[in-house]
Coordinates of C-alpha atoms in Angstrom, one line a residue:
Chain A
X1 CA -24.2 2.3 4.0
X2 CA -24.1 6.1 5.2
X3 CA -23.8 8.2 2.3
X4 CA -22.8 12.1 3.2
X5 CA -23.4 14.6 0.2
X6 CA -25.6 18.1 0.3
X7 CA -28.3 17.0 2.4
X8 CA -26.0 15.7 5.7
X9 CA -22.9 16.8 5.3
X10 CA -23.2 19.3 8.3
X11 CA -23.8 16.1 10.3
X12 CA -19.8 15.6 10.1
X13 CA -19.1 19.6 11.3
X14 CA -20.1 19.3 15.0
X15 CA -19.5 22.7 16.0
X16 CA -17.3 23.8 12.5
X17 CA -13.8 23.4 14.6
X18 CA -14.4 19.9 16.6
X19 CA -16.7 17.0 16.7
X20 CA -17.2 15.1 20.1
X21 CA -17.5 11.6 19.1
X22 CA -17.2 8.9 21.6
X23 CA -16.6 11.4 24.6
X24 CA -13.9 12.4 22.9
X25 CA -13.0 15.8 21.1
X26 CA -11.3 15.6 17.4
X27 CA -10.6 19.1 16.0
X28 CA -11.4 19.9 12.6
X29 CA -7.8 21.4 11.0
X30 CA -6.7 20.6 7.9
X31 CA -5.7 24.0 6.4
X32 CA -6.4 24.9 3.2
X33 CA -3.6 24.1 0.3
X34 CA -1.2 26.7 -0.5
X35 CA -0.1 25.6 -3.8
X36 CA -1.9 25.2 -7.0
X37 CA -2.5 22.1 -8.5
X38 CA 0.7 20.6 -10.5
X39 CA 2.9 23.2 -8.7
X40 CA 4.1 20.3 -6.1
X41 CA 8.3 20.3 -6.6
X42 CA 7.9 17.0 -5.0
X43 CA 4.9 15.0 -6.3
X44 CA 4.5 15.4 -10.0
X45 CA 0.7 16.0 -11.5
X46 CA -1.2 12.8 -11.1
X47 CA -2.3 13.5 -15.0
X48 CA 1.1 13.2 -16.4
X49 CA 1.0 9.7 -15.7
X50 CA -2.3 8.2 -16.2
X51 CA -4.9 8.7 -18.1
X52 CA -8.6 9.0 -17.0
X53 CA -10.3 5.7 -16.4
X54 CA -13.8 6.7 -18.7
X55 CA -16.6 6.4 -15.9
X56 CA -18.5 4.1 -17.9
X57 CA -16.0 1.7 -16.9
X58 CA -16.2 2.7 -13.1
X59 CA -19.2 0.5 -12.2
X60 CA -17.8 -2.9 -13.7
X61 CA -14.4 -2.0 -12.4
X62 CA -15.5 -1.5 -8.8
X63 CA -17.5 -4.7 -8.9
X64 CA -14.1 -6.7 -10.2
X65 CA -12.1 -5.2 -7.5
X66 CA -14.3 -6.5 -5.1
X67 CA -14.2 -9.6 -6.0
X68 CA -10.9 -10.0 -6.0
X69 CA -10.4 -7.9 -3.3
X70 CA -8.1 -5.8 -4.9
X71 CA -9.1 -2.5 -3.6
X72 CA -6.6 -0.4 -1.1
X73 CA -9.4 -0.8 1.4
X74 CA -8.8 -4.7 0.9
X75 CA -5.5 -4.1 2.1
X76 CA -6.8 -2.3 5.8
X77 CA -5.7 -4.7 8.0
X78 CA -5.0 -2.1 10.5
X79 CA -7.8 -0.4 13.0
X80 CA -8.7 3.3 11.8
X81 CA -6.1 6.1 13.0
X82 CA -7.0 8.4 16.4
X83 CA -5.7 11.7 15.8
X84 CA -7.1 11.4 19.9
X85 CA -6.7 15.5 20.7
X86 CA -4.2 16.5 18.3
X87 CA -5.0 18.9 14.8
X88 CA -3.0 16.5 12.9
X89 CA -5.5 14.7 10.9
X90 CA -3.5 16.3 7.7
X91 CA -0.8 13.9 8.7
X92 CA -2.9 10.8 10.0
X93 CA -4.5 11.3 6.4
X94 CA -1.2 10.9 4.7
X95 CA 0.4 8.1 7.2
X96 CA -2.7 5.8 6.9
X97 CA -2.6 5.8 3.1
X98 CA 1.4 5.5 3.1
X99 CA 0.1 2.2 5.8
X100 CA -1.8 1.3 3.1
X101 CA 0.6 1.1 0.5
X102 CA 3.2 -0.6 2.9
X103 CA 0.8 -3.5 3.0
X104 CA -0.2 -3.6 -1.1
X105 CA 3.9 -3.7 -1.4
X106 CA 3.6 -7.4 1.0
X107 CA 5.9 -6.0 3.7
X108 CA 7.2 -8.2 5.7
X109 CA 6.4 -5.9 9.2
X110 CA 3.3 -4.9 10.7
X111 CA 4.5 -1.4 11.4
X112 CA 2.0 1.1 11.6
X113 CA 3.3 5.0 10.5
X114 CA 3.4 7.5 13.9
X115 CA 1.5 10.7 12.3
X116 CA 3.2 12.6 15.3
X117 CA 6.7 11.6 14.4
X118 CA 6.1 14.1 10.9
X119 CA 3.8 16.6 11.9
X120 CA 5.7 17.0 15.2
X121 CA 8.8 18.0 13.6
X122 CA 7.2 19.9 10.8
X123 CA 5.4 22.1 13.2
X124 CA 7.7 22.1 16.2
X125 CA 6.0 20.1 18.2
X126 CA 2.9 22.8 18.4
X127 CA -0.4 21.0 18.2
X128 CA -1.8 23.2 15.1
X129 CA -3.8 22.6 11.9
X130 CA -1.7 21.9 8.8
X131 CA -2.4 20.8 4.9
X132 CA -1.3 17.3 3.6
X133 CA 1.0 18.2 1.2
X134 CA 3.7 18.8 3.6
X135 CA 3.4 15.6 5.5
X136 CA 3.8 13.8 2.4
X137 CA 6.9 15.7 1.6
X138 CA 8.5 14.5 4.9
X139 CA 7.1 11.1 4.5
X140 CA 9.5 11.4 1.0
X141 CA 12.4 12.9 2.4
X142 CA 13.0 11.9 6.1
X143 CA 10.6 9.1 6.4
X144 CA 8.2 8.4 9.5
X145 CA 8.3 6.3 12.9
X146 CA 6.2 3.5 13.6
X147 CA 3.7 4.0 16.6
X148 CA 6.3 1.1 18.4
X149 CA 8.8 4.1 19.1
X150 CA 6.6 7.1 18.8
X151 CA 2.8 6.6 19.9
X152 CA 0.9 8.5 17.3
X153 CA -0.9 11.5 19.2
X154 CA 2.5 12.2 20.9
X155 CA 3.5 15.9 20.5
X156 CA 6.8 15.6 22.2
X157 CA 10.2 15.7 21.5
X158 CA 11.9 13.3 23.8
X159 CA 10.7 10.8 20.9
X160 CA 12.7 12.1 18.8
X161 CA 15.7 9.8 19.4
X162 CA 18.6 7.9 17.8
X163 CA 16.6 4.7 17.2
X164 CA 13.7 6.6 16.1
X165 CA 15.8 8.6 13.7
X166 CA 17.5 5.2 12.5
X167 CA 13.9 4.0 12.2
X168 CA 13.0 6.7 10.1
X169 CA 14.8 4.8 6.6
X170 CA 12.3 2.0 6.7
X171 CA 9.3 3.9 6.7
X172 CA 9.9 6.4 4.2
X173 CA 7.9 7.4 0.7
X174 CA 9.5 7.3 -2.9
X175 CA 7.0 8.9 -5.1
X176 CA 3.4 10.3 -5.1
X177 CA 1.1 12.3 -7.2
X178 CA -0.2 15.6 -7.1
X179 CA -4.1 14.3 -7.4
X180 CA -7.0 16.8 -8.8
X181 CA -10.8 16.3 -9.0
X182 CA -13.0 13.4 -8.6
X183 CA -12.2 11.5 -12.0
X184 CA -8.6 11.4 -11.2
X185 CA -9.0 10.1 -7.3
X186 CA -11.4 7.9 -8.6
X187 CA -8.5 6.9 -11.6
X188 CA -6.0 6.2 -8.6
X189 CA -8.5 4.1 -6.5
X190 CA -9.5 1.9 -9.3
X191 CA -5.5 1.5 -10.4
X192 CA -5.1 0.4 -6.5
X193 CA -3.8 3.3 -5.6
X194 CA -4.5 5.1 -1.9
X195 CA -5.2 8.8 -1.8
X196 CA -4.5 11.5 1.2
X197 CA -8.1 13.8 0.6
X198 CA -8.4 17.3 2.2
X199 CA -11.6 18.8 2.4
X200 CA -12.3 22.4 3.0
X201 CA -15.7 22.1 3.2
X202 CA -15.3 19.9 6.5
X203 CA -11.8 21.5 7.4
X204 CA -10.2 17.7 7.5
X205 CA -8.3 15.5 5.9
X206 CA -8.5 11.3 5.5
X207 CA -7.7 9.0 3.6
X208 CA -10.0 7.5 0.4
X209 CA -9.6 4.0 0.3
X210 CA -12.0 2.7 -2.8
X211 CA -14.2 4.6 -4.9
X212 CA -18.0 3.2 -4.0
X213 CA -21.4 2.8 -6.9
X214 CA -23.8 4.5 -4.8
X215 CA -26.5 3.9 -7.3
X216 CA -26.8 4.0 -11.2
X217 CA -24.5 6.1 -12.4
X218 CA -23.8 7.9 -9.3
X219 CA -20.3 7.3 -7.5
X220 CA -18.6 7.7 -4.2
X221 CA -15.7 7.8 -2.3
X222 CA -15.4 5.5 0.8
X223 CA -13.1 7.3 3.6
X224 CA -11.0 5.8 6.5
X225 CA -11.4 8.6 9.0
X226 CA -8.7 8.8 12.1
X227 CA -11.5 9.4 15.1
X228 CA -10.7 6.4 16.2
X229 CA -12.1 2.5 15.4
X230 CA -15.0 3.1 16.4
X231 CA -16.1 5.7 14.3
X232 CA -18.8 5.5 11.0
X233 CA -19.0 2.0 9.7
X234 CA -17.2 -0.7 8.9
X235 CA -16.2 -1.9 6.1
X236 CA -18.2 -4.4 4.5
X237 CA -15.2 -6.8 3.2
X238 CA -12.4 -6.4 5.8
X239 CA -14.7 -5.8 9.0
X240 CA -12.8 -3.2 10.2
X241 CA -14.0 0.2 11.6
X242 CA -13.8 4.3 10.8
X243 CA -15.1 4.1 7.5
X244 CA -18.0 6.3 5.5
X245 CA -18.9 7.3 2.0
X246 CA -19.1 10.7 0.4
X247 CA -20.8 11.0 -3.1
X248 CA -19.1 12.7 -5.2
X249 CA -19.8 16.0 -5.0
X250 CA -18.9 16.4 -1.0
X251 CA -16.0 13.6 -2.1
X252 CA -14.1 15.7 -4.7
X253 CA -11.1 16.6 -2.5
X254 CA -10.0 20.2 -2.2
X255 CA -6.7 18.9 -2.8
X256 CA -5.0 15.3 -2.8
X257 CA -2.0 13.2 -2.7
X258 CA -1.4 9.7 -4.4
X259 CA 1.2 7.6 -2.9
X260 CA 2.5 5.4 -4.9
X261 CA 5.2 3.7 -3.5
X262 CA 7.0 3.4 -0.2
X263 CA 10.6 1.4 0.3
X264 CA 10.1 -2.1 1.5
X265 CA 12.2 -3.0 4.8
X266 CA 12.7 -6.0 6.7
X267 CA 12.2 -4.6 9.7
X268 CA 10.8 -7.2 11.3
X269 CA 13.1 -7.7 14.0
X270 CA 13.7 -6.8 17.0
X271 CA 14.4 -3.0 17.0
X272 CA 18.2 -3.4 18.8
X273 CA 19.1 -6.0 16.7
X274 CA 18.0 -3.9 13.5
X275 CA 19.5 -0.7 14.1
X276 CA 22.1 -1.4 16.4
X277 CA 21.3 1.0 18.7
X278 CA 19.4 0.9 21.6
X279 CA 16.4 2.6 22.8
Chain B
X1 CA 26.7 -57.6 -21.2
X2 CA 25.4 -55.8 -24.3
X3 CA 24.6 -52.0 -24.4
X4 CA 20.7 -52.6 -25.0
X5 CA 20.8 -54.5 -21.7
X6 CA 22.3 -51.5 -19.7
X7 CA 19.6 -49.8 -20.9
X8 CA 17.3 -50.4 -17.9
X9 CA 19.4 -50.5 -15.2
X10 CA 20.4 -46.6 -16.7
X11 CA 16.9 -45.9 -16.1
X12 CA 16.8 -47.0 -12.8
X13 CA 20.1 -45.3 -12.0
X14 CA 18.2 -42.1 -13.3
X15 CA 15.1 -42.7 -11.5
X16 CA 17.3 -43.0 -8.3
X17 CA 18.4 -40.1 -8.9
X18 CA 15.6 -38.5 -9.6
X19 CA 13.8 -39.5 -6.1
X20 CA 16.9 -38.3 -4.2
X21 CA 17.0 -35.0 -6.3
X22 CA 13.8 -34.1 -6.1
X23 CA 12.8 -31.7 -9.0
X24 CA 15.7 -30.4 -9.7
X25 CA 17.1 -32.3 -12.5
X26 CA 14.0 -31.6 -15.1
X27 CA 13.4 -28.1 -13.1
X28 CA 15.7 -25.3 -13.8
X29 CA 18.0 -23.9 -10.7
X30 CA 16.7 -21.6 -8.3
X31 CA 17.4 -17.7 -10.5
X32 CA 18.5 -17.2 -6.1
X33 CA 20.4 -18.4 -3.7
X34 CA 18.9 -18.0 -1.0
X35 CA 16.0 -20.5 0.5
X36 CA 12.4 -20.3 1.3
X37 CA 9.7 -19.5 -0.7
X38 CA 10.1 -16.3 -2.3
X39 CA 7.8 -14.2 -5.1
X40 CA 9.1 -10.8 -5.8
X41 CA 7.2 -8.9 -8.6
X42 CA 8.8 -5.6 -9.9
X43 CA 6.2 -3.4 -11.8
X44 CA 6.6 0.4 -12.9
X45 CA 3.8 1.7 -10.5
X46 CA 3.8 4.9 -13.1
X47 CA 3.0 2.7 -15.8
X48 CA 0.6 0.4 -13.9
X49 CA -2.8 2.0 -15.9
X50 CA -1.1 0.5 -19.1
X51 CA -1.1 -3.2 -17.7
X52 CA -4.0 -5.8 -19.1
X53 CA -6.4 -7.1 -16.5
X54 CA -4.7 -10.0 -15.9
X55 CA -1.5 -8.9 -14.4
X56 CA -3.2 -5.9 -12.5
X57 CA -5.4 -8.4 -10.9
X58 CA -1.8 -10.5 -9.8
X59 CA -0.9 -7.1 -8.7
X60 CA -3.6 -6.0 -6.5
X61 CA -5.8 -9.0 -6.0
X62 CA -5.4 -11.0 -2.4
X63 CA -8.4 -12.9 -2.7
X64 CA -9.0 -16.7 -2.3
X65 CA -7.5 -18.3 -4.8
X66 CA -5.3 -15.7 -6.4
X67 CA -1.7 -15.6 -6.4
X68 CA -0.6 -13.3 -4.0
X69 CA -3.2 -15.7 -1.1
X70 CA -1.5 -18.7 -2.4
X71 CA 2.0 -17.7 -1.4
X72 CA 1.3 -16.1 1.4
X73 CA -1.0 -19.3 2.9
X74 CA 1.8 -21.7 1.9
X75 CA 3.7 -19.2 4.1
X76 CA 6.2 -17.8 1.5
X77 CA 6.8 -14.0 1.1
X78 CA 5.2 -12.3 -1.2
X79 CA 6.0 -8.2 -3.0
X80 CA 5.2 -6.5 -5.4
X81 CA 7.7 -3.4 -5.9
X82 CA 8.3 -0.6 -7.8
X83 CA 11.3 -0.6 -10.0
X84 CA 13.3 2.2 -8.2
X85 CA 16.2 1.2 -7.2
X86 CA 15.3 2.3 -3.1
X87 CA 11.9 0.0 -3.3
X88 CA 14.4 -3.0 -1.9
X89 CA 17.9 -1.6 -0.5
X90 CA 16.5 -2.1 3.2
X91 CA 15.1 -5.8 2.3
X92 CA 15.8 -9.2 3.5
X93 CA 18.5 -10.9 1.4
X94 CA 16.0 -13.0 -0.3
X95 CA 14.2 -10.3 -1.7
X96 CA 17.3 -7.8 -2.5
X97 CA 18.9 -10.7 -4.5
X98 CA 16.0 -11.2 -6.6
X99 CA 15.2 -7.8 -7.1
X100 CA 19.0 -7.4 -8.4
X101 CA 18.5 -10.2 -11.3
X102 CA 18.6 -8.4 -14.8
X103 CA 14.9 -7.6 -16.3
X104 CA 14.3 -6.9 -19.6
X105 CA 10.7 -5.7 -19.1
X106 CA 8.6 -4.6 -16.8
X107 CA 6.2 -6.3 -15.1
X108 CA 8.6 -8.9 -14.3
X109 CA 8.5 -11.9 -11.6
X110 CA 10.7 -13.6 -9.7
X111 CA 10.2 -17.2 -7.9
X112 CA 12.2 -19.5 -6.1
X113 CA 11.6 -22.0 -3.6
X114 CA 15.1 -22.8 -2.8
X115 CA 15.7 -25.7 -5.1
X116 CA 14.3 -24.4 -8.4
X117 CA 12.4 -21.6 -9.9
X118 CA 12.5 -18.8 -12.6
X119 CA 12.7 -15.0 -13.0
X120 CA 11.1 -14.0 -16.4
X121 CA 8.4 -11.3 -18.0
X122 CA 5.0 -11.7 -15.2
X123 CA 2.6 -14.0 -17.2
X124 CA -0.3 -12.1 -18.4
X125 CA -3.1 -14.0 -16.0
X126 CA -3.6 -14.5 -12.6
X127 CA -4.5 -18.7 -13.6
X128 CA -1.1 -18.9 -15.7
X129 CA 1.1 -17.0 -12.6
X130 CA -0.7 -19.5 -9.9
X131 CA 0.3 -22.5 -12.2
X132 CA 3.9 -21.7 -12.3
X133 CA 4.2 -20.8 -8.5
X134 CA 1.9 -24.2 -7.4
X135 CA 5.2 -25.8 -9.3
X136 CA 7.1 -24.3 -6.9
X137 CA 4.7 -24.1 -3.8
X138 CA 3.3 -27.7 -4.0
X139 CA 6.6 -29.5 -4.2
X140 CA 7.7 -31.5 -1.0

């Protein structure tokens, strides 16, 4: 297991605005937040609803999750995102947790949420940097597409059709939380919760998917990037790929989102036959 | 023909019965109409750090062995939702129906298997929710 804290972290900076991994360029561009913590008019403050999980419960806690798999990590079933050349890792971030959660809730589709489809219209479709917070709001109010009708690097408009409008119900958010500090992302992970993380150290934003014992008494956040599949590690329960683990101090996000629930469609069928409107 | 000797041939008239019912005259009804194999849990996701262990783990757990794997290898369909009302207006009619049964606390489950089944408070362990849905998922 790759561990980033102090002594590494530059490793993940490349040149401070991209990394080249794979032959491939992924900017760094999550912006930082422009709203204070609890100040979110659409996600209320993740402490209002939950208490703290004491860390002296972390360790036992993580090891009962993983047994019975009951981690949002468990729940991966997807490959990692690929942001590919676009800045919009602040909504691949958000749409790979909301993935998650779509998949904790059992639903019945394998639809995987376009990050294009939100940050396109959010930032008229001009490939730019953004924070999470945003893309989580449009998750709530307009919903997403799934990468069927809008491939997710696809900063274009033409995508932007009736079906993918009408497809826009089925993948949309119902509530989230307004997440601060370490103990509370670690609160939501071990509650089975997914968290959108922006860092402003690394000017980027993923999603944390389990909260990690590094050693005694010293904790970590394991992250699903979105530079593709192939990218870090995999995980070491569902085998999939884009994974690494940032102790706490590198892991305590600059600002975060919990989602916390997503409507559950049955849109499992053909897309005509579902929406009544054709492509 | 005396009443004590009807006796047995109303026991074989039951057990007839019985065989061409299946479970349903000891089970109770199916809380749904509609068929197939069905587990729909409704939790407050806000109020999930209150739960015991036990129905977290039914929540969140998927592996070998637990509830949520059962279902879903016996090939039934399996949610856990949250209890506002837009968590299953876009849902297949299975899991809309259920989700509209009253509740009168949360965590609640629903089952059904078609024939028979029950929508009550979820159990508070994982080994006492995978009893009641084996009654539903291991009958023929």
């Amino acid at each position: 297991m790759i561990v980033y804290d102090d002594s590494n972290y530059t490793d993940l900076l490349g040149d401070g605005k991209a990394v080249t991994f794979g032959g491939e360029k992924f900017y760094l561009s999550a912006n930082p937040r422009e709203i204070a913590y609890g100040a979110l008019p659409y996600a209320r403050p993740f402490g209002d609803a939950y208490p703290l999980i004491p860390r002296s419960e972390w360790a036992a806690r993580i090891e009962h999750l993983a047994a019975i798999r009951g981690t949002p990590a468990d729940f991966n079933w997807f490959p990692a995102y690929n942001q590919s050349r676009t800045n919009y890792c602040w909504a691949n971030g958000v749409c790979g947790a909301a993935t998650t959660v779509l998949a904790m809730q059992g639903a019945p589709h394998k639809k995987l949420i376009s990050s294009a489809s939100i940050a396109g219209p959010i930032t008229n479709y001009r490939n730019v940097g953004g924070w999470g917070e945003p893309a989580f709001e449009y998750l709530l109010k307009y919903g997403g597409c799934s990468m069927d009708l809008w491939p997710n690097a696809a900063i274009s408009r033409s995508y932007d059709t009736e079906l993918s409008r009408a497809e826009r119900q089925h993948l949309r958010g119902i509530e989230g939380f307004d997440t601060d500090g370490f103990d509370q992302l670690a609160t939501a992970l071990l509650l089975g919760f997914p968290v959108a993380v922006a860092y402003n150290w690394w000017g980027h934003l993923v999603f944390a998917a389990e909260l990690v014992l590094i050693e005694a008494n010293s904790f970590g956040v394991r992250i699903r990037n979105s530079w593709h599949e192939s990218w870090g590690e995999k995980h070491p329960r569902n085998g999939m790929g884009g994974y690494t683990v940032l102790r706490e101090g590198k892991g305590t996000p600059s600002s975060a989102v919990t989602v916390r629930a997503m409507v559950s469609s049955a849109m499992n069928q053909s897309a005509e036959a579902h929406y009544g409107v054709s492509p | 023909m005396k009443a004590a000797d009807l006796f047995p041939l109303a026991l074989i008239a039951l057990g007839v019965l019985w065989l061409l019912q299946g479970e349903s005259l000891l089970s109770p009804p199916s809380p749904i109409k509609s068929p197939g194999f069905v587990v729909l849990i409704v939790e407050e996701t806000a109020n999930r750090s209150q739960l015991p262990q036990g129905q977290h783990d039914t929540i969140v757990g998927s592996a070998v062995g637990m509830p949520r794997e059962y279902v879903t290898t016996k090939g039934g369909q399996w949610r856990v939702l949250d209890a506002s009302p837009k968590s299953a207006e876009l849902e297949v009619p299975a899991i809309r129906e259920a989700f509209a049964l009253p509740r009168t606390s949360l965590p609640w489950i629903v089952a059904s298997n078609g024939r028979t089944g029950f929508s009550k408070p979820l159990p508070a362990t994982t080994a006492e929710v995978l009893a009641d849905l084996k009654q539903l998922g291991d009958s023929p």
